[in-house]
Coordinates of C-alpha atoms and ligand atoms in Angstrom, one line a residue:
M27 CA 46.3 111.5 -47.8
F28 CA 48.5 112.3 -45.3
Y29 CA 50.5 116.1 -45.7
S30 CA 52.6 115.7 -42.6
I31 CA 54.4 112.6 -41.0
Y32 CA 53.4 113.9 -37.9
D33 CA 49.5 113.2 -38.9
L34 CA 50.6 110.1 -40.1
L35 CA 52.1 109.3 -36.5
I36 CA 49.3 110.1 -35.0
Y37 CA 46.9 108.0 -37.4
K38 CA 49.2 105.0 -36.5
T39 CA 49.5 105.6 -33.2
K40 CA 45.1 105.4 -33.0
E41 CA 45.4 102.5 -35.3
M42 CA 47.9 100.6 -32.8
G43 CA 45.3 101.4 -30.2
K44 CA 48.2 103.9 -28.2
T45 CA 47.7 107.2 -27.1
Q46 CA 49.6 110.1 -28.2
D47 CA 51.6 110.1 -24.9
E48 CA 53.0 106.6 -25.5
M49 CA 53.9 107.8 -28.6
S50 CA 56.1 110.7 -27.4
R51 CA 57.1 108.8 -24.5
Y52 CA 58.8 106.1 -27.4
F53 CA 60.1 108.7 -28.9
R54 CA 61.7 110.3 -26.0
D55 CA 63.1 107.3 -24.6
C56 CA 64.7 106.9 -28.6
G57 CA 66.5 110.4 -27.6
I58 CA 64.2 112.4 -29.8
R59 CA 63.2 115.7 -28.3
K60 CA 59.9 117.2 -28.5
Q61 CA 60.8 120.1 -30.9
E62 CA 62.3 117.2 -33.4
I63 CA 58.5 115.5 -33.4
M64 CA 56.9 119.1 -33.9
F65 CA 59.3 119.7 -36.8
L66 CA 57.2 116.9 -38.6
K67 CA 54.0 118.3 -38.3
D68 CA 54.7 120.7 -41.2
N69 CA 57.0 118.1 -42.8
C70 CA 55.9 115.5 -45.6
S71 CA 59.9 114.8 -46.4
M72 CA 61.7 112.2 -45.4
A73 CA 64.4 114.0 -46.6
S74 CA 64.6 116.6 -44.2
I75 CA 64.3 114.5 -41.0
G76 CA 68.0 112.8 -41.1
S77 CA 68.3 111.2 -37.9
M78 CA 65.0 110.1 -36.8
R79 CA 64.1 108.4 -40.5
Q80 CA 64.9 105.1 -39.3
L81 CA 62.9 105.7 -36.0
V82 CA 59.9 107.1 -37.7
L83 CA 59.7 103.7 -40.1
D84 CA 60.4 101.4 -37.3
Y85 CA 57.8 103.1 -35.4
L86 CA 55.4 102.8 -38.5
Q87 CA 56.1 99.7 -39.5
M88 CA 56.1 100.8 -43.0
T89 CA 59.0 101.1 -45.5
E90 CA 60.2 104.0 -47.3
L91 CA 58.3 103.8 -50.2
E92 CA 55.2 102.9 -48.0
L93 CA 55.5 106.3 -46.0
N94 CA 56.2 107.8 -49.3
M95 CA 52.7 107.0 -51.0
A96 CA 50.9 107.5 -47.2
L97 CA 52.4 111.0 -47.9
G98 CA 51.2 110.9 -52.2
I99 CA 54.9 111.0 -53.1
I100 CA 55.7 108.1 -55.7
P101 CA 59.7 108.6 -55.9
R102 CA 61.2 109.2 -59.5
E103 CA 63.0 106.0 -59.8
Y104 CA 59.1 104.0 -59.4
Q105 CA 57.0 106.2 -62.0
K106 CA 57.5 103.7 -64.6
S107 CA 56.4 100.6 -62.5
Y108 CA 54.0 102.7 -60.6
F109 CA 52.3 103.3 -64.3
D110 CA 52.5 100.1 -64.9
H111 CA 50.5 99.3 -62.9
I112 CA 48.1 101.7 -62.5
S113 CA 44.8 99.5 -63.8
E114 CA 45.4 97.3 -60.8
I115 CA 46.4 99.9 -58.1
S116 CA 42.9 102.2 -59.5
K117 CA 40.8 98.8 -59.1
L118 CA 42.4 98.3 -55.2
L119 CA 41.6 101.7 -54.5
E120 CA 38.2 101.7 -55.9
I121 CA 35.0 102.4 -53.3
E122 CA 31.6 102.4 -54.0
N123 CA 30.2 105.3 -52.6
I124 CA 31.2 108.5 -54.2
E125 CA 27.9 109.9 -53.7
T126 CA 26.7 113.1 -54.9
H127 CA 23.2 114.2 -53.9
K128 CA 21.8 116.5 -56.3
K129 CA 18.3 116.9 -54.4
E130 CA 16.3 120.2 -53.7
Q131 CA 17.7 122.0 -50.7
K132 CA 15.7 125.0 -48.5
S133 CA 16.8 128.0 -48.9
Y134 CA 17.5 130.5 -45.9
F135 CA 17.3 133.7 -47.6
T136 CA 16.9 134.6 -51.4
T137 CA 16.6 137.8 -53.4
N138 CA 15.2 137.6 -57.3
N139 CA 19.2 137.6 -58.1
G140 CA 19.9 134.6 -55.3
A141 CA 19.8 132.3 -52.7
L142 CA 21.7 132.3 -49.4
F143 CA 21.8 128.3 -47.9
N144 CA 22.6 127.5 -43.7
K145 CA 24.7 124.6 -44.5
D146 CA 28.0 123.0 -44.6
C147 CA 29.2 124.0 -47.7
I148 CA 30.6 120.3 -49.0
E149 CA 27.1 119.4 -48.6
Y150 CA 25.2 122.4 -50.6
L151 CA 27.9 122.1 -53.3
K152 CA 27.0 118.1 -53.9
S153 CA 23.1 119.5 -54.7
I154 CA 24.5 121.7 -57.5
E155 CA 24.5 120.3 -61.2
D156 CA 27.7 120.1 -63.1
D157 CA 29.3 123.1 -65.5
T158 CA 26.8 125.8 -64.1
V159 CA 28.6 128.5 -62.4
N160 CA 30.7 131.5 -64.0
L161 CA 32.7 132.6 -60.8
I162 CA 33.6 130.6 -57.8
F163 CA 34.9 132.9 -55.1
A164 CA 36.3 131.2 -51.9
D165 CA 37.4 132.4 -48.7
P166 CA 37.7 129.6 -46.4
P167 CA 38.9 129.8 -42.5
F168 CA 42.4 129.7 -42.7
N169 CA 43.0 127.1 -40.2
L170 CA 44.5 129.6 -37.6
N171 CA 42.7 128.4 -34.5
K172 CA 40.3 131.6 -35.1
V173 CA 36.9 131.4 -33.5
Y174 CA 33.8 131.0 -35.7
D175 CA 30.3 130.2 -34.9
E176 CA 29.5 126.4 -34.2
G177 CA 30.3 123.7 -36.6
V178 CA 33.7 125.3 -37.5
N179 CA 36.6 123.7 -36.1
D180 CA 39.5 126.5 -37.2
D181 CA 42.4 124.2 -35.8
L182 CA 42.8 120.7 -37.6
S183 CA 46.0 119.0 -38.3
T184 CA 47.5 119.9 -41.7
S185 CA 46.3 116.8 -43.2
E186 CA 42.7 117.3 -41.7
Y187 CA 42.8 120.7 -43.1
L188 CA 44.0 120.2 -46.4
N189 CA 41.7 116.8 -47.3
W190 CA 38.7 119.2 -46.4
C191 CA 39.6 122.0 -48.5
F192 CA 40.5 119.2 -51.5
K193 CA 36.9 118.0 -51.0
W194 CA 35.2 121.5 -51.5
I195 CA 37.7 122.2 -53.9
D196 CA 36.7 119.2 -55.8
Q197 CA 32.9 120.1 -56.1
C198 CA 34.1 123.4 -56.7
I199 CA 36.1 122.6 -60.0
R200 CA 32.9 120.2 -60.8
I201 CA 30.1 123.0 -60.9
L202 CA 32.4 125.6 -62.8
K203 CA 31.4 125.9 -66.3
P204 CA 33.8 125.7 -68.9
G205 CA 35.5 128.9 -69.5
G206 CA 34.4 129.8 -65.7
S207 CA 37.2 131.3 -63.2
M208 CA 37.7 130.2 -59.7
C209 CA 39.5 132.2 -57.0
I210 CA 40.6 130.9 -53.4
Y211 CA 41.6 133.6 -51.1
N212 CA 44.4 132.2 -48.6
I213 CA 47.3 132.7 -46.4
P214 CA 50.5 131.5 -48.9
K215 CA 51.0 128.5 -47.0
W216 CA 47.9 126.5 -47.8
S217 CA 48.0 128.2 -51.0
T218 CA 50.8 126.2 -52.5
Y219 CA 49.1 123.2 -51.9
F220 CA 46.3 124.3 -53.6
S221 CA 48.1 125.4 -56.4
E222 CA 49.6 122.1 -56.6
Y223 CA 46.0 120.4 -56.8
L224 CA 44.7 122.9 -59.0
N225 CA 47.3 122.9 -61.7
K226 CA 46.5 119.6 -62.6
Q227 CA 42.6 120.2 -63.0
L228 CA 42.3 123.9 -64.0
T229 CA 44.7 126.5 -66.1
F230 CA 46.4 128.7 -64.1
R231 CA 46.0 132.6 -64.6
S232 CA 47.4 134.4 -61.8
W233 CA 48.5 134.1 -58.2
I234 CA 47.7 137.7 -57.2
S235 CA 49.0 138.9 -53.6
V236 CA 47.2 140.8 -52.2
D237 CA 49.1 143.5 -49.8
M238 CA 48.4 142.7 -46.1
K239 CA 48.3 146.0 -44.5
Y240 CA 49.6 146.8 -41.2
S241 CA 51.5 142.8 -40.9
L242 CA 53.4 142.5 -37.5
P243 CA 57.0 141.6 -37.4
I244 CA 57.7 137.6 -36.6
A245 CA 60.9 136.6 -34.9
G246 CA 63.0 134.5 -37.3
R247 CA 61.4 134.9 -40.5
L248 CA 60.0 137.0 -43.2
S249 CA 57.2 138.7 -41.9
P250 CA 54.0 138.0 -43.8
S251 CA 52.7 140.4 -45.9
H252 CA 50.3 139.2 -48.6
Y253 CA 47.2 137.0 -49.0
A254 CA 47.3 134.5 -52.0
L255 CA 44.3 135.0 -54.3
L256 CA 44.7 131.9 -57.0
Y257 CA 43.4 132.9 -60.3
Y258 CA 42.4 130.1 -62.2
V259 CA 40.1 128.6 -65.2
K260 CA 38.0 125.6 -66.2
G261 CA 39.7 124.8 -69.5
E262 CA 41.9 126.9 -71.9
K263 CA 40.6 130.2 -71.5
P264 CA 38.6 132.2 -69.6
T265 CA 35.0 133.1 -71.4
V266 CA 35.0 136.7 -69.4
F267 CA 38.4 138.9 -68.7
N268 CA 37.3 142.2 -68.4
N269 CA 40.9 144.0 -67.8
P270 CA 40.7 145.9 -64.4
R271 CA 42.8 149.2 -64.4
I272 CA 43.6 151.2 -61.4
Q273 CA 44.6 154.7 -61.1
L274 CA 48.5 155.6 -61.3
Q275 CA 49.9 155.2 -57.9
T276 CA 51.0 158.8 -57.1
C277 CA 53.0 160.3 -53.9
R278 CA 50.4 161.7 -51.6
H279 CA 52.2 165.0 -50.6
C280 CA 53.5 166.2 -54.3
G281 CA 51.4 163.9 -56.5
G282 CA 54.4 163.0 -58.5
E283 CA 54.7 158.8 -59.6
I284 CA 55.7 156.6 -57.2
K285 CA 57.4 154.4 -60.2
D286 CA 59.4 155.6 -63.3
Y287 CA 57.4 154.9 -66.2
G288 CA 59.9 156.3 -68.9
G289 CA 58.8 158.2 -71.5
Y290 CA 55.2 156.4 -71.8
K291 CA 53.3 159.3 -70.2
N292 CA 52.1 160.2 -73.4
K293 CA 51.1 156.7 -74.2
M294 CA 48.9 156.0 -71.0
N295 CA 45.3 155.1 -71.0
P296 CA 43.1 158.2 -69.8
L297 CA 41.0 155.0 -68.1
G298 CA 44.2 153.8 -65.5
V299 CA 46.8 151.7 -65.9
N300 CA 46.5 147.6 -66.2
V301 CA 46.4 146.3 -62.8
S302 CA 49.8 143.7 -62.1
D303 CA 49.2 140.7 -59.7
V304 CA 50.1 142.7 -56.7
W305 CA 47.0 144.3 -55.6
Y306 CA 48.6 146.8 -53.1
D307 CA 45.0 149.2 -53.1
I308 CA 43.0 146.6 -51.2
F309 CA 42.4 147.8 -47.3
P310 CA 41.0 145.7 -44.7
V311 CA 37.7 146.0 -43.2
R312 CA 38.8 146.7 -39.6
H313 CA 36.6 150.0 -38.7
K314 CA 33.6 149.4 -36.4
N315 CA 31.5 151.4 -38.3
T316 CA 32.1 149.7 -41.9
K317 CA 32.5 145.9 -40.4
N318 CA 29.5 143.7 -40.5
R319 CA 30.4 141.4 -38.0
Q320 CA 33.3 140.4 -35.1
Y321 CA 35.4 137.9 -37.8
N322 CA 36.9 138.2 -41.1
E323 CA 35.4 140.3 -43.4
L324 CA 36.4 141.1 -47.3
S325 CA 36.4 145.0 -48.6
V326 CA 33.7 145.5 -51.2
K327 CA 36.8 146.8 -53.1
L328 CA 38.6 143.4 -53.4
L329 CA 35.0 141.6 -54.4
D330 CA 34.4 144.5 -56.8
R331 CA 37.8 143.5 -58.5
I332 CA 37.3 140.1 -58.9
I333 CA 33.5 140.2 -59.5
S334 CA 33.7 142.5 -62.3
M335 CA 37.2 141.1 -64.3
T336 CA 35.7 137.5 -64.5
T337 CA 32.3 137.8 -65.0
N338 CA 29.8 139.5 -67.2
E339 CA 25.8 141.1 -65.7
G340 CA 23.6 137.6 -65.3
D341 CA 26.6 135.4 -65.0
L342 CA 25.9 133.1 -61.7
V343 CA 28.9 133.5 -59.0
L344 CA 29.0 131.3 -56.1
D345 CA 30.9 131.3 -52.7
P346 CA 30.8 128.8 -50.4
F347 CA 31.8 130.7 -47.1
G348 CA 29.4 133.4 -46.8
G349 CA 30.9 134.9 -43.8
S350 CA 29.3 138.7 -43.8
G351 CA 28.2 138.0 -47.2
T352 CA 30.6 140.7 -49.0
T353 CA 30.4 138.1 -52.3
Y354 CA 26.5 138.1 -52.3
I355 CA 26.0 141.9 -52.1
V356 CA 28.7 143.0 -54.2
S357 CA 27.4 140.4 -56.8
E358 CA 23.5 141.8 -56.3
L359 CA 24.7 145.4 -56.5
L360 CA 26.8 144.7 -60.3
N361 CA 23.5 142.8 -61.2
R362 CA 25.1 139.3 -61.2
K363 CA 23.3 136.2 -60.1
W364 CA 24.5 134.9 -56.9
A365 CA 24.5 132.0 -54.5
G366 CA 26.5 130.4 -51.7
S367 CA 26.2 128.4 -48.2
E368 CA 27.0 129.7 -44.9
I369 CA 27.5 126.7 -41.9
G370 CA 27.0 129.6 -38.9
N371 CA 24.9 132.9 -38.3
C372 CA 23.4 133.9 -41.7
D373 CA 21.4 136.7 -40.0
I374 CA 24.3 138.9 -40.7
I375 CA 24.1 138.4 -44.2
V376 CA 20.0 138.9 -44.5
D377 CA 20.7 142.2 -42.5
R378 CA 23.2 143.6 -44.6
F379 CA 20.9 143.1 -47.3
K380 CA 17.9 144.9 -45.7
N381 CA 20.8 147.7 -45.4
I382 CA 22.2 147.5 -48.9
D383 CA 22.4 151.1 -49.7
K384 CA 25.0 151.2 -46.8
D385 CA 27.0 148.6 -49.5
R386 CA 25.6 150.7 -52.3
K387 CA 27.1 153.7 -50.9
I388 CA 30.8 152.0 -50.6
L389 CA 30.5 150.8 -54.2
D390 CA 29.7 154.1 -55.7
N391 CA 32.5 155.6 -54.2
I392 CA 34.8 152.9 -55.1
H393 CA 33.2 153.2 -58.9
E394 CA 34.0 157.1 -58.7
D395 CA 37.5 156.6 -58.7
K396 CA 37.8 153.8 -61.3
D397 CA 38.5 154.3 -64.9
I398 CA 40.6 157.3 -64.4
L399 CA 44.5 157.7 -64.5
F400 CA 43.8 160.4 -61.5
S401 CA 41.3 161.7 -59.2
E402 CA 40.2 164.7 -58.9
S403 CA 42.6 165.9 -56.1
V404 CA 45.2 164.3 -57.5
K405 CA 44.5 166.1 -60.4
K406 CA 44.9 169.4 -58.7
L407 CA 48.1 168.5 -57.1
R408 CA 49.9 167.7 -59.8
R409 CA 48.9 170.5 -61.4
K410 CA 50.1 172.8 -59.0
N411 CA 53.5 171.0 -58.8
G412 CA 53.8 171.0 -62.9
F413 CA 53.5 167.1 -63.4
W414 CA 51.7 166.1 -66.6
L415 CA 47.9 165.4 -66.9
S416 CA 46.6 162.6 -69.6
E417 CA 44.7 166.0 -70.8
D418 CA 48.4 167.5 -71.7
F419 CA 48.2 164.7 -74.6
Q420 CA 44.8 164.2 -75.5
N421 CA 45.4 164.5 -79.1
N422 CA 47.4 161.0 -78.9
F423 CA 44.3 159.0 -77.9
Ligands
SAM12 C1 37.2 133.7 -43.7 S1 35.2 133.8 -43.3 C2 34.6 134.5 -45.5 C3 34.3 135.9 -44.8 C4 33.6 136.7 -46.5 N1 34.4 136.4 -47.4 C5 33.3 137.8 -45.8 O1 33.9 138.3 -46.8 O2 32.7 138.2 -45.1 C6 34.7 132.0 -43.6 C7 33.5 131.7 -43.0 O3 33.4 130.2 -43.8 C8 31.9 129.8 -42.9 N2 32.3 128.2 -43.1 C9 33.1 127.5 -42.2 N3 33.2 126.2 -42.1 C10 31.9 126.2 -43.0 C11 31.6 125.1 -43.8 N4 31.7 124.0 -43.7 N5 30.6 125.1 -44.7 C12 30.0 126.9 -44.9 N6 30.3 127.6 -44.3 C13 32.0 127.5 -43.7 C14 32.5 130.4 -41.0 O4 31.5 130.2 -40.6 C15 33.1 131.8 -41.8 O5 31.9 132.6 -42.0

């Protein structure tokens, strides 16, 4: 499947035995500027390419319907005839070698609770039985041209990146238990495609926006300020949903509530307020002392919330993109079983397990602040400034 007209042009160019320079020259000679061609990189709609429309079709030697179908679009007026011919079409598309190789794989590192595999995630996922995992958490490279270890290309075309993602997503869906949860962390741009894909196979629970601290303004567009954490379940509803609670957000100077909770103070649960789908309290791991490697690393707090929300002790958590091992470490500390793959250097993860007490301390601190409405220091500040505390309404609980 192609997800941009540009990718399709490149594919056709290669098929015709031409070079990209020849393709650029063709469009230049037709009066199309390079900028206009570049616009096709993120575009998969004939509707928005205006005057280039006919030139693109001529170059591709395709009809508009053929082009739309190459982009995975069945125009509405063709839906009936498409459906009427569905069995002929699927026969034409049939291929023989959709293989899954469920053979034993050799692990790189194990604990009593989990196993890490130093290999490509798709190869690894194919080795896992259907319907076996309670939670899949995936934080893949975002295709932002970042440098990773050998074997990772983070500068793919739109179509290459999405087709790769859909391959591992398909495997994840297959191995997820009915009632199991799947969470995918990415930037909103890619998450819109994932969401469309997942809506057809799993049940949508939430698009959680994880506030991106310290984002930089970008000229000519809204500055990106959140990561998308897609949360889906297999089947109608999750087997496990432990409602996460957080402290009430207060002003750090006076201790007063930031949001107005109206007259409901006396009904506030002393264990905290329900978490919404905007997570503003997750901070990036940036500091050298806390970071385990030079690349991206998610915070223990984020994984603690996801794993605690979607699984119980003894459940199996799988992460296909190990990175520094945050998912595995938090799973281990929360008494979950865990499994996963990492194509790059796995020793960072092994070392992290050797020093697991460091993460245990971080997690203990997080848990100290969990399941309460106010921390001790906030309570003191509120008392001093005359704000209410849940103790004031003790009899109501
Ligand atoms: C964004 S990082 C994950 C960070 C991780 N969540 C953490 O908290 O440390 C993505 C990781 O996926 C790994 N990776 C990329 N392509 C892979 C593949 N095909 N199979 C397995 N791992 C892959 C990269 O080496 C990188 O470490």
